[in-house]
Amino acid sequence: MAERCAVIGVGQTHHKAKREDVSIAGLVREAALRALDDAELTFADIDAVVIGKAPDMFEGNMMPELYLAPALGAVGKPMIRVHTAGSVGGSTSIVAAHLIASGIHKRVLTVAYEKQSDSDAMWALSVPQPFAAPLLAGAGGYFAPHIRAYMRRSGAPDHIGCMVAVKDRQNAMRNPYAHLHLPDIDMKTVQESVMLWDPLHYLEACPSSDGAAAMVLAAEDSLSGRYPPAWVHGMAMRSEPTMFAGRDQVNPRAGRDCSADVYVQAGITDPRAQIDVAEIYVPFSWYEPMWLENLGFCALGDGWKLTEAGATAFDGDIPWNTSGGVLSSNPIGASGMLRFLEVAMQVRGQAGEHQIDGARIALGQAYGGGSQFFSMWVVGSEKP
Amino acid sequence: MSAARAVRPVSVASFAQAQNVRRDDQRNEVEGLLPVIAEAFGAIGITKDDVDFICSGSTDYLVGGPFSFVMALDAVGVWPPRSESHVEMDGAWALYEAWVLLQEGKVDAALVYSFGRSSLGDLNEILTLQLDPYTMAPLWPDIVSLNALQARALIDAGKATEADFAAVASRSRRDALANPKAQVAGDIPVETLLEDEYVVAPLRRHALPPITDGAAAIVLAAGDKATRWSERPAWITGFDHRIETHALGARDLTASPSTAKAGEVAGVAAGPVDLAEIHAPFAHQELIVREALGLDGTVTVNPSGGALAANPIMSAGLIRIGEAASRIAAGQADRAVAHATSGPCLQQNLVCVLEGA
């Protein structure tokens, strides 16, 4: 019988291009200590640690959980290291939540990070492999054709992506932890920024960040913390192969199946009506309208219309990425967990300037690989 | 795991491993893995449609490129999309993640696999990259040398001799003669082994693991599936893992408190142990783990030959669980302990207790 699980503490670093003031251990510890402080606990109260990050070659440190165990207070405890590509921050949260839901542990610390300035992610992604097509263009070059396909299918006008880029950066102005604070951003500056991967301009792409995120998860009989708990109402992961004839890379079935699973668990039948706020993995602007459709917030082909009408804006009926999203902070391994963490902050009422009043049910989503790995959770202010 | 919690019975329903070899030039990692998964499914007459969850263990640093697990998953063929996860750890920890999910009672079967080709690079130097990247890795201490320090500490503490290391190696390679998947096997007496040259003193060639390309797969089952898929299920009755500090200078290298703690939580001492499969890549480590688990001379240790007979990185721990379960399923043991390790000098350890009906 599954036990209830709640988020009782959250913490994150100030995300920056280069955090030269801390080591990797210092970075993850900064987020972990903030999460423990928020939960009004110390490392001694924690039963197990679950850590996640994107490929080890991003920092050049193999299986870094070994090196990070003492910095995260894990000595003498179980420690698990998750790696599921870009969705890893979400998957890590889910693996940690299952340690509570299974009844095995009472309080689990989960942490995710990337310290991109320690190495070169573009290099790490581009190591030639025998018999495999090289990914020399990096993620933006990989996704740009999918975005073009979406535009062709839906008939979306060119300016939609730029609108997302402006909206998310304006939201980031409300979030003191966000990497990018661009007070003067507007449609013109985005449209005039250099074209990196047509149709993506420079300002429509996520930054490269150093940063970490952490959460304390607890069982129903082990609650504490400065704010009310965020209850996990549903969680799921889905994966599908990178490529095969007939695969829909614009609207992947794994994403649709994953949301369908999590909605059933959370009792959601009308996402747009029932979900108060959502943090969705949008590393390139156009993924907002694409995921609006994939997640069932609207009919196929209508995602861009919601964006254009301002439905996803801070004052819209379905605010998306009120934290500024991946477009404003992208410590890759942590980017998924930041989505899961931000929605917990919303339903706990601790999001400060980017708080949506009365947020009670919220969706966090992360994706990775070639839009093939998905992790999602729905959290709520009420007990499920 | 709290003592009060009732463990949901989950069995190791099927186990398969690749032929362990020094270098498989004919196949890449994925091609080496797929026949192993097919064998694990085929042995109990199921397909991937019969499992609810997939979890794997691998490391990018063996193949030297990011996302090595992605290509493996592509080949496994997760279509329609599957609930799936991956740990950058030995497959034994992937098995733990799957076991945790099965504890909730919502799903009943999982596929767990791991793979790696240690032959593709200089393993001894690659594993150095596991060390603290600021203070240790730049000094480039190789893993054989670090383990030699641990062996030296055992000798200096009066806990073991070089002859004890040789006895472990002699017994392991002799037992491996009965393991058709073993890479290194032979009947060589201790006295002969002690004539080996040192690789790094006090470790002679025989006290080191072979370098192995390999893969392994396990099907976990609960409920009806567990009894339907096995005549004599090997039930997991206790499962835990613990980590120690990374700072070698802050550890007593002659002991393994993380193994002892995991063994205590998994309930090793709650009944008699017929056999133990210990993941000890270096001969002296078997002695440390035996002591930490409190195993006396009546326990059969590493009847498969252990990691000294074949050490496919990322799979060698999962194989210990599979080997122990296979012997329970075959009626050769009623209660077994399987152990897996990760990190330099036994930094992280996992203990799984398995029982027959």
XYZ file of C-alpha atoms in Angstrom:
741
model
C 0.000 0.000 0.000
C 1.487 3.309 -1.081
C 2.096 5.948 1.575
C 1.410 9.640 1.035
C 4.440 11.795 0.204
C 4.906 15.524 0.680
C 7.503 18.171 -0.130
C 8.394 19.826 3.169
C 11.509 21.770 2.179
C 12.931 23.356 -0.953
C 16.243 25.044 -1.691
C 18.177 26.263 -4.681
C 21.313 28.179 -5.513
C 21.567 31.483 -7.262
C 22.061 30.226 -10.805
C 24.831 31.880 -12.788
C 27.000 31.328 -15.850
C 29.978 30.647 -13.592
C 29.826 29.933 -9.889
C 33.551 30.296 -9.377
C 33.066 30.901 -5.654
C 32.148 27.252 -4.933
C 33.253 23.733 -5.844
C 30.695 21.188 -7.062
C 30.379 20.004 -3.464
C 29.853 23.575 -2.282
C 27.201 24.140 -4.927
C 25.066 21.104 -4.029
C 25.506 21.713 -0.322
C 24.247 25.293 -0.695
C 20.950 24.030 -2.151
C 20.703 21.146 0.328
C 21.213 23.362 3.373
C 18.514 25.766 2.150
C 16.085 22.883 1.695
C 16.884 21.538 5.168
C 16.476 24.997 6.676
C 13.106 25.370 4.943
C 12.072 21.993 6.395
C 13.480 22.991 9.810
C 15.651 19.873 9.794
C 19.343 18.999 9.707
C 21.266 16.307 7.819
C 20.878 14.078 10.887
C 17.114 13.883 10.267
C 17.530 12.529 6.739
C 17.206 8.782 6.020
C 18.501 8.663 2.432
C 19.854 10.884 -0.351
C 18.917 10.697 -4.037
C 21.053 12.745 -6.424
C 20.673 13.356 -10.130
C 22.531 15.096 -12.897
C 22.996 14.980 -16.652
C 25.990 13.161 -18.236
C 29.081 12.872 -16.039
C 31.187 14.185 -18.915
C 29.593 17.618 -18.433
C 31.989 18.121 -15.509
C 34.467 15.308 -16.162
C 33.711 13.596 -12.840
C 32.681 9.930 -13.094
C 29.842 8.811 -10.785
C 30.112 11.990 -8.670
C 27.796 10.719 -5.925
C 30.901 9.028 -4.508
C 32.740 12.322 -4.124
C 29.621 14.217 -3.008
C 28.445 11.817 -0.276
C 30.050 13.671 2.658
C 29.005 17.129 1.372
C 25.372 15.974 1.362
C 25.456 14.325 4.765
C 24.989 10.909 3.164
C 27.733 9.077 5.037
C 26.241 5.979 6.630
C 23.046 6.321 4.588
C 21.665 4.981 1.325
C 22.587 7.139 -1.663
C 21.258 6.686 -5.199
C 22.405 8.442 -8.369
C 19.856 8.878 -11.147
C 20.658 9.763 -14.772
C 17.857 9.963 -17.347
C 19.115 12.754 -19.673
C 17.428 16.190 -19.476
C 14.451 14.842 -17.555
C 16.804 13.716 -14.777
C 15.887 16.420 -12.274
C 12.274 15.293 -12.453
C 13.137 11.598 -12.455
C 15.388 12.098 -9.434
C 12.509 13.709 -7.526
C 10.284 10.766 -8.446
C 12.815 8.118 -7.392
C 13.118 9.949 -4.064
C 9.328 10.167 -3.693
C 9.019 6.406 -4.220
C 11.345 5.854 -1.257
C 8.652 7.590 0.818
C 5.614 6.143 -0.992
C 6.963 2.606 -0.555
C 7.167 3.141 3.190
C 10.903 2.422 3.230
C 11.981 5.867 4.471
C 10.429 8.784 6.362
C 12.546 11.712 5.150
C 14.561 11.809 1.952
C 16.831 14.562 0.651
C 16.932 14.833 -3.121
C 19.415 17.017 -4.985
C 20.188 17.778 -8.615
C 22.846 19.972 -10.159
C 25.020 20.937 -13.054
C 28.191 22.971 -12.952
C 28.494 23.657 -16.622
C 31.393 26.068 -16.240
C 33.614 23.221 -15.001
C 33.653 21.743 -18.482
C 32.071 22.116 -21.891
C 28.702 20.470 -22.413
C 28.849 21.057 -26.154
C 32.084 19.044 -26.293
C 30.651 16.313 -24.067
C 27.631 15.995 -26.350
C 29.764 15.824 -29.463
C 32.221 12.989 -28.795
C 32.210 10.917 -31.981
C 30.824 7.412 -31.544
C 31.275 4.511 -33.962
C 28.191 3.824 -36.098
C 26.209 6.712 -34.576
C 25.225 10.014 -36.150
C 27.143 12.876 -34.474
C 25.186 15.449 -32.476
C 27.578 18.222 -33.448
C 24.951 20.939 -33.492
C 24.070 20.575 -29.809
C 20.523 20.607 -28.502
C 19.313 23.738 -30.336
C 20.277 22.370 -33.729
C 18.634 19.089 -32.861
C 15.292 20.635 -31.884
C 15.030 23.425 -34.484
C 13.713 21.104 -37.249
C 11.058 19.773 -34.870
C 9.991 23.341 -34.175
C 9.801 24.024 -37.920
C 7.625 20.941 -38.268
C 5.362 22.221 -35.510
C 5.019 25.627 -37.197
C 4.131 23.978 -40.488
C 1.555 21.662 -38.898
C -0.144 24.261 -36.758
C 0.170 27.288 -39.005
C 1.644 29.223 -36.073
C 2.940 32.693 -36.977
C 6.666 33.418 -36.550
C 6.365 35.721 -33.528
C 4.986 33.138 -31.049
C 8.419 31.897 -29.976
C 9.570 35.444 -29.300
C 6.515 36.051 -27.132
C 7.447 33.075 -24.938
C 11.020 34.329 -24.687
C 9.837 37.740 -23.480
C 7.214 36.370 -21.089
C 9.538 33.908 -19.332
C 12.297 36.532 -18.933
C 9.777 38.988 -17.511
C 8.730 36.308 -15.019
C 12.391 35.764 -14.124
C 12.539 39.377 -12.919
C 10.309 38.182 -10.046
C 12.682 35.325 -9.132
C 15.862 36.304 -7.252
C 17.473 32.906 -7.993
C 17.088 33.123 -11.800
C 20.261 33.257 -13.861
C 19.036 35.760 -16.485
C 17.624 39.066 -15.350
C 16.919 41.059 -18.520
C 14.803 44.052 -17.441
C 14.715 45.644 -20.888
C 13.714 42.585 -22.905
C 10.920 43.077 -25.458
C 9.793 41.590 -28.756
C 12.184 43.784 -30.716
C 15.312 42.744 -28.807
C 14.422 39.064 -29.179
C 13.646 39.370 -32.876
C 16.840 41.324 -33.489
C 19.064 38.913 -31.575
C 21.233 36.697 -33.766
C 19.572 33.738 -35.499
C 21.232 30.653 -34.001
C 19.210 27.763 -35.361
C 16.427 28.945 -37.631
C 13.759 29.693 -36.371
C 15.425 30.101 -32.959
C 17.030 33.446 -32.154
C 19.718 33.712 -29.486
C 17.228 35.072 -26.943
C 14.845 32.177 -27.599
C 17.399 29.688 -26.198
C 18.150 28.724 -22.610
C 21.374 29.902 -20.974
C 24.166 27.617 -19.757
C 24.122 27.748 -15.966
C 25.831 26.552 -12.824
C 23.257 25.671 -10.209
C 21.642 23.149 -7.906
C 18.199 22.354 -6.539
C 17.189 20.354 -3.482
C 14.016 19.141 -1.803
C 13.186 17.351 1.410
C 10.394 14.806 0.966
C 8.569 13.307 3.918
C 5.975 10.762 4.907
C 2.669 11.867 6.390
C 3.782 11.150 9.968
C 7.074 13.048 9.593
C 6.039 16.535 8.493
C 7.851 19.716 9.497
C 8.851 22.986 7.910
C 8.257 26.693 7.613
C 5.428 26.298 5.124
C 2.562 23.823 4.707
C 3.491 20.623 2.836
C 3.022 20.210 -0.908
C 1.358 16.808 -1.330
C 2.289 14.622 -4.262
C -0.978 13.782 -6.049
C 0.542 11.878 -8.930
C 3.909 11.118 -10.524
C 5.042 9.238 -13.611
C 7.891 8.646 -16.040
C 7.727 7.519 -19.668
C 10.419 6.792 -22.228
C 10.339 6.030 -25.932
C 13.085 5.292 -28.487
C 15.042 8.199 -30.005
C 14.058 7.516 -33.561
C 12.117 5.112 -35.680
C 9.995 5.410 -38.796
C 6.708 7.056 -37.929
C 7.776 8.504 -34.584
C 6.058 11.811 -33.867
C 8.903 13.932 -32.560
C 6.745 17.072 -32.408
C 4.059 15.563 -30.190
C 5.716 12.485 -28.649
C 3.479 9.725 -27.400
C 5.634 9.246 -24.291
C 4.698 12.765 -23.185
C 1.006 12.182 -23.830
C 1.055 8.833 -22.019
C 2.987 10.276 -19.084
C 0.523 13.128 -18.570
C -2.433 10.775 -18.975
C -1.005 8.566 -16.209
C -0.319 11.443 -13.849
C -3.730 13.055 -14.506
C -5.539 9.821 -13.630
C -3.597 9.591 -10.373
C -4.385 13.222 -9.539
C -8.018 13.124 -10.670
C -7.472 15.684 -13.420
C -9.838 15.479 -16.380
C -9.553 19.063 -17.650
C -5.959 20.259 -17.232
C -6.617 23.855 -18.257
C -9.457 24.213 -15.775
C -8.030 22.226 -12.891
C -4.317 23.086 -12.892
C -3.645 26.482 -11.332
C -0.007 26.894 -12.345
C 2.540 24.827 -14.261
C 6.304 24.691 -14.589
C 7.107 23.058 -17.904
C 10.527 22.298 -19.396
C 10.834 24.910 -22.153
C 14.544 25.220 -23.064
C 13.693 26.691 -26.463
C 10.781 29.126 -26.709
C 8.609 27.137 -29.098
C 8.335 24.231 -26.698
C 5.669 26.157 -24.777
C 2.999 25.884 -27.497
C 4.205 22.392 -28.369
C 3.872 21.141 -24.784
C 0.533 22.956 -24.303
C -0.804 20.521 -26.903
C 1.180 17.490 -25.751
C -0.027 17.991 -22.160
C -3.659 18.330 -23.201
C -4.165 21.974 -22.225
C -5.799 22.546 -25.623
C -6.658 20.828 -28.885
C -3.932 19.910 -31.362
C -2.844 22.962 -33.335
C -4.166 25.435 -30.760
C -1.152 25.716 -28.430
C 0.211 28.842 -30.080
C -3.188 30.503 -29.821
C -3.112 30.173 -26.030
C 0.365 31.674 -25.916
C -0.645 34.498 -28.258
C -3.773 35.261 -26.212
C -1.721 35.548 -23.015
C -3.302 32.529 -21.336
C 0.121 31.367 -20.089
C 1.248 34.800 -18.919
C 1.650 35.597 -15.239
C -1.859 37.084 -15.154
C -3.350 34.537 -17.576
C -5.681 31.705 -16.612
C -2.907 29.065 -16.832
C 0.345 30.746 -15.790
C 3.282 28.741 -17.134
C 6.856 29.097 -15.873
C 6.291 31.855 -13.370
C 9.853 31.273 -12.124
C 11.263 32.277 -15.494
C 11.640 28.655 -16.497
C 14.515 26.896 -18.229
C 14.788 29.906 -20.569
C 16.044 31.919 -17.583
C 18.098 29.308 -15.658
C 19.529 26.082 -17.026
C 21.794 24.068 -14.757
C 20.848 21.064 -16.918
C 20.750 18.269 -14.349
C 18.829 20.523 -11.961
C 16.521 22.092 -14.553
C 13.932 19.316 -14.231
C 14.010 19.409 -10.447
C 13.594 23.198 -10.491
C 10.280 22.645 -12.326
C 9.152 20.142 -9.675
C 10.431 22.406 -6.895
C 8.785 25.579 -8.214
C 5.323 24.012 -8.296
C 5.837 22.803 -4.724
C 6.671 26.409 -3.778
C 3.483 27.606 -5.484
C 1.096 25.308 -3.613
C 2.981 25.949 -0.348
C 2.522 29.689 -0.893
C 6.228 30.492 -0.597
C 6.981 31.772 -4.112
C 7.196 35.438 -3.106
C 7.087 37.823 -6.060
C 6.255 34.996 -8.459
C 3.510 33.498 -6.276
C 0.197 32.868 -8.038
C -2.500 33.718 -5.521
C -4.495 30.748 -4.398
C -2.477 28.124 -6.282
C -3.716 24.758 -5.064
C -2.940 22.251 -7.826
C 0.212 22.516 -9.933
C 1.959 20.499 -12.623
C 5.726 20.081 -12.969
C 7.152 18.536 -16.132
C 10.624 17.723 -17.451
C 11.773 16.162 -20.698
C 15.070 14.998 -22.095
C 16.988 13.249 -24.851
C 15.390 13.737 -28.251
C 12.001 14.598 -26.653
C 11.816 10.966 -25.564
C 12.190 10.949 -21.759
C 9.410 12.476 -19.658
C 8.871 12.902 -15.948
C 5.954 14.713 -14.329
C 4.301 15.275 -11.034
C 1.193 17.003 -9.784
C 1.350 18.546 -6.318
C -1.438 20.057 -4.285
C -2.028 22.037 -1.110
C -4.608 19.508 0.049
C -3.914 15.921 1.048
C -4.694 13.553 -1.875
C 13.851 0.142 6.077
C 12.133 0.276 9.408
C 11.736 -2.991 11.248
C 7.990 -2.408 11.483
C 7.474 -2.254 7.749
C 6.259 -5.455 6.121
C 8.382 -6.291 3.093
C 6.318 -7.142 0.039
C 7.612 -10.442 -1.331
C 9.458 -9.849 -4.601
C 11.356 -12.598 -6.359
C 14.271 -12.763 -8.758
C 12.295 -14.610 -11.408
C 14.973 -14.830 -14.069
C 18.659 -14.072 -14.501
C 20.998 -14.093 -17.472
C 24.493 -12.833 -18.131
C 26.733 -12.507 -21.154
C 29.717 -14.731 -21.704
C 32.342 -12.766 -19.816
C 35.333 -12.050 -22.042
C 38.450 -9.867 -22.011
C 37.356 -8.066 -25.143
C 34.343 -8.660 -27.359
C 35.494 -7.183 -30.654
C 32.498 -8.432 -32.558
C 29.763 -6.532 -30.773
C 29.161 -3.089 -29.310
C 27.653 -2.623 -25.845
C 24.093 -2.828 -27.104
C 24.709 -5.884 -29.254
C 26.247 -7.584 -26.251
C 23.254 -6.724 -24.073
C 20.271 -7.677 -26.226
C 20.836 -11.474 -26.292
C 21.126 -11.379 -22.503
C 17.730 -9.707 -22.105
C 16.240 -12.145 -24.610
C 17.637 -15.030 -22.585
C 16.240 -13.662 -19.307
C 12.785 -13.270 -20.878
C 12.957 -16.550 -22.782
C 13.858 -18.607 -19.724
C 10.451 -17.856 -18.205
C 8.539 -17.492 -21.460
C 7.711 -13.777 -21.255
C 8.266 -10.695 -23.399
C 8.867 -7.044 -22.580
C 5.095 -6.581 -22.652
C 4.907 -8.603 -19.422
C 6.977 -6.144 -17.367
C 5.645 -2.859 -15.953
C 8.918 -1.071 -15.309
C 12.440 -1.034 -16.737
C 15.532 0.130 -14.878
C 19.161 -0.034 -16.003
C 22.662 0.672 -14.722
C 25.613 1.816 -16.827
C 28.304 4.479 -17.049
C 29.180 6.751 -19.949
C 32.865 6.586 -19.052
C 33.352 3.035 -20.354
C 32.207 3.789 -23.886
C 33.595 7.326 -23.688
C 30.469 9.169 -24.805
C 27.380 10.678 -23.209
C 24.033 8.905 -22.949
C 25.252 5.341 -23.506
C 22.055 4.176 -21.775
C 19.957 5.853 -24.474
C 21.239 3.655 -27.271
C 20.678 0.587 -25.129
C 17.116 1.638 -24.409
C 16.473 2.283 -28.091
C 17.502 -1.292 -28.810
C 15.443 -2.716 -25.960
C 12.586 -1.131 -27.860
C 10.451 0.879 -25.446
C 7.419 1.129 -27.694
C 4.688 1.753 -26.797
C 6.389 4.128 -24.309
C 7.396 2.549 -20.994
C 7.830 3.590 -17.418
C 11.616 3.540 -17.283
C 14.561 4.836 -15.276
C 18.348 4.622 -15.197
C 21.031 4.884 -12.539
C 24.645 5.735 -13.306
C 25.568 2.915 -10.914
C 26.070 -0.837 -10.923
C 22.924 -2.687 -11.982
C 22.473 -3.850 -8.375
C 21.279 -0.334 -7.548
C 18.974 -0.362 -10.578
C 17.535 -3.543 -9.091
C 17.085 -1.719 -5.791
C 15.171 1.114 -7.507
C 12.880 -1.409 -9.200
C 12.386 -3.319 -5.936
C 11.360 -0.061 -4.210
C 8.704 0.548 -6.862
C 7.379 -3.008 -6.511
C 7.111 -2.465 -2.753
C 4.249 -0.024 -3.384
C 2.130 -2.835 -4.759
C 0.922 -1.015 -7.870
C 3.003 -3.007 -10.352
C 4.209 -6.594 -10.287
C 7.137 -7.047 -12.667
C 10.290 -5.217 -13.731
C 13.207 -5.729 -16.082
C 16.605 -4.700 -14.746
C 19.758 -4.750 -16.835
C 23.295 -3.445 -16.913
C 26.136 -3.481 -19.373
C 29.625 -2.194 -20.024
C 32.745 -2.846 -22.050
C 35.703 -2.298 -19.765
C 38.063 -3.154 -22.620
C 37.459 0.054 -24.567
C 39.820 2.238 -22.548
C 42.417 2.057 -19.808
C 40.127 1.015 -16.971
C 42.696 1.553 -14.258
C 43.026 5.201 -15.254
C 39.353 5.759 -16.117
C 38.274 4.812 -12.602
C 40.563 7.550 -11.273
C 37.928 9.978 -12.561
C 35.649 8.782 -9.733
C 37.859 10.617 -7.262
C 37.384 14.144 -5.866
C 37.987 16.227 -9.001
C 39.760 19.028 -7.140
C 42.034 17.347 -4.623
C 42.527 13.705 -5.689
C 41.893 13.095 -9.385
C 44.540 15.654 -10.473
C 47.139 13.544 -8.649
C 45.958 10.650 -10.840
C 46.230 7.791 -8.357
C 45.226 4.650 -10.244
C 42.697 2.276 -8.759
C 45.051 -0.701 -8.442
C 47.385 1.434 -6.353
C 44.561 2.638 -4.106
C 43.429 -0.923 -3.523
C 47.018 -1.915 -2.817
C 46.985 0.680 -0.027
C 43.897 -1.025 1.375
C 45.546 -4.456 1.165
C 48.653 -3.058 2.865
C 46.517 -1.634 5.649
C 45.010 -5.089 6.225
C 48.459 -6.655 6.482
C 49.761 -3.895 8.736
C 46.755 -4.344 11.027
C 47.565 -8.048 11.346
C 44.180 -8.952 9.854
C 45.458 -10.833 6.812
C 48.530 -12.020 4.935
C 49.446 -12.227 1.283
C 48.788 -15.947 1.547
C 45.210 -15.172 2.605
C 44.750 -13.089 -0.546
C 46.157 -15.940 -2.615
C 43.836 -18.420 -0.907
C 40.817 -16.312 -1.920
C 42.077 -16.151 -5.499
C 42.913 -19.861 -5.658
C 39.487 -20.886 -4.377
C 37.650 -18.387 -6.612
C 39.374 -19.460 -9.823
C 38.921 -23.141 -8.918
C 35.181 -22.628 -8.314
C 35.015 -20.720 -11.587
C 35.856 -23.953 -13.420
C 32.212 -24.896 -12.840
C 30.932 -21.544 -14.136
C 30.586 -21.631 -17.929
C 30.274 -17.812 -18.043
C 33.539 -17.222 -16.186
C 36.410 -15.441 -17.873
C 39.275 -16.634 -15.649
C 39.294 -20.121 -14.121
C 41.921 -22.648 -13.104
C 43.109 -24.959 -10.397
C 46.261 -23.278 -9.132
C 47.507 -23.857 -5.583
C 48.269 -20.982 -3.236
C 52.003 -21.706 -3.230
C 52.150 -21.284 -7.004
C 50.133 -18.054 -6.901
C 52.531 -16.619 -4.350
C 55.284 -16.893 -6.958
C 53.477 -14.247 -9.082
C 55.154 -10.890 -9.572
C 53.689 -7.915 -7.736
C 51.552 -5.599 -9.846
C 51.514 -3.051 -7.051
C 52.806 -4.504 -3.769
C 51.308 -6.222 -1.863
C 48.930 -7.118 -4.710
C 50.141 -9.807 -7.076
C 48.505 -10.513 -10.419
C 46.122 -13.150 -8.963
C 44.657 -10.697 -6.434
C 43.413 -8.403 -9.214
C 40.158 -8.803 -11.139
C 40.229 -9.463 -14.857
C 39.137 -6.712 -17.268
C 35.813 -7.848 -18.640
C 33.234 -6.959 -21.271
C 29.822 -8.086 -20.091
C 26.151 -7.533 -19.404
C 23.440 -8.951 -17.167
C 19.662 -8.922 -16.834
C 17.212 -9.823 -14.090
C 13.423 -10.019 -14.102
C 11.819 -9.115 -10.770
C 8.322 -10.383 -10.016
C 5.724 -10.080 -7.263
C 2.273 -11.489 -6.676
C 0.936 -14.127 -9.072
C 3.707 -13.510 -11.546
C 6.355 -14.511 -9.022
C 4.803 -17.923 -8.438
C 3.813 -18.417 -12.066
C 7.256 -17.652 -13.447
C 9.293 -19.685 -10.950
C 8.865 -23.181 -9.545
C 10.932 -22.146 -6.557
C 11.030 -18.348 -6.315
C 14.087 -16.682 -4.818
C 12.409 -14.107 -2.580
C 14.158 -10.899 -1.608
C 13.571 -10.682 2.149
C 15.967 -7.847 2.957
C 17.611 -5.149 0.875
C 19.693 -2.115 1.831
C 22.726 -0.124 0.773
C 24.978 2.445 2.451
C 27.787 4.821 1.487
C 30.893 5.977 3.351
C 32.928 9.132 3.094
C 34.980 9.647 -0.032
C 38.060 10.767 1.863
C 40.234 7.643 1.997
C 42.356 9.145 4.762
C 39.288 9.494 6.971
C 38.306 5.830 6.629
C 39.537 2.679 8.336
C 40.252 0.834 5.097
C 40.462 -2.514 6.903
C 36.755 -2.463 7.786
C 33.500 -1.853 5.931
C 30.989 -0.183 8.239
C 28.683 0.558 5.296
C 28.488 -3.167 4.487
C 27.900 -3.963 8.145
C 25.077 -1.416 8.370
C 23.451 -2.582 5.129
C 23.725 -6.182 6.306
C 22.124 -5.270 9.606
C 19.183 -3.480 7.982
C 18.759 -6.267 5.404
C 18.634 -8.782 8.247
C 21.576 -10.995 7.325
C 21.876 -12.288 10.893
C 18.173 -13.135 11.192
C 18.817 -16.662 9.944
C 21.481 -19.086 8.806
C 23.324 -18.134 5.607
C 24.019 -21.000 3.191
C 25.978 -19.033 0.650
C 27.200 -15.557 -0.101
C 28.034 -13.935 -3.407
C 30.417 -11.108 -2.548
C 31.391 -8.424 -5.034
C 35.074 -8.162 -4.160
C 37.031 -7.127 -7.253
C 40.289 -7.405 -5.309
C 40.979 -10.590 -3.352
C 41.576 -8.847 -0.032
C 38.157 -7.170 -0.188
C 36.369 -10.492 0.232
C 37.958 -10.786 3.673
C 36.747 -7.289 4.660
C 33.190 -7.890 3.446
C 32.990 -11.345 5.076
C 33.903 -9.833 8.399
C 31.443 -6.939 7.977
C 28.617 -9.364 7.199
C 29.577 -11.657 10.062
C 29.897 -14.715 7.832
C 31.655 -17.649 9.471
C 33.497 -20.581 7.904
C 30.284 -22.553 7.298
C 29.158 -20.147 4.579
C 29.978 -21.016 0.977
C 31.456 -17.855 -0.518
C 31.396 -17.021 -4.222
C 30.616 -20.417 -5.725
C 30.485 -18.619 -9.097
C 34.107 -17.542 -8.738
C 33.033 -13.980 -7.954
C 34.529 -10.842 -9.442
C 37.965 -12.492 -9.574
C 36.571 -14.805 -12.263
C 34.800 -12.047 -14.221
C 34.457 -8.354 -13.410
C 32.236 -6.607 -15.960
C 32.102 -3.063 -14.561
C 28.491 -1.946 -13.854
C 27.224 -5.558 -14.014
C 29.428 -7.439 -11.552
C 27.227 -6.454 -8.597
C 23.957 -7.326 -10.321
C 25.483 -10.683 -11.300
C 26.145 -11.485 -7.625
C 22.392 -11.177 -6.945
C 21.597 -13.271 -10.009
C 24.095 -15.979 -9.052
C 22.737 -16.197 -5.504
C 19.135 -16.306 -6.724
C 19.917 -18.991 -9.298
C 21.260 -21.286 -6.604
C 18.165 -20.794 -4.496
C 15.935 -21.465 -7.500
C 17.934 -24.641 -8.163
C 17.440 -25.803 -4.581
C 21.151 -25.611 -3.791
C 20.575 -23.074 -1.017
C 17.713 -21.900 1.158
C 19.091 -18.555 2.269
C 21.736 -16.488 0.518
C 23.361 -13.088 0.788
C 24.399 -11.078 -2.255
C 26.658 -8.024 -2.060
C 27.619 -5.292 -4.504
C 30.147 -2.488 -4.205
C 30.917 0.830 -5.854
C 33.671 3.404 -5.583
C 37.294 3.221 -4.497
C 38.189 0.712 -1.763
C 34.614 -0.450 -1.043
C 33.205 3.073 -0.500
C 29.579 2.131 -1.185
C 27.982 -1.252 -0.501
C 24.682 -3.008 -1.071
C 23.353 -6.150 0.593
C 20.453 -8.286 -0.613
C 19.115 -11.267 1.332
C 17.363 -13.964 -0.698
C 15.356 -16.931 0.547
C 13.733 -19.996 -0.992
C 10.194 -21.070 -0.177
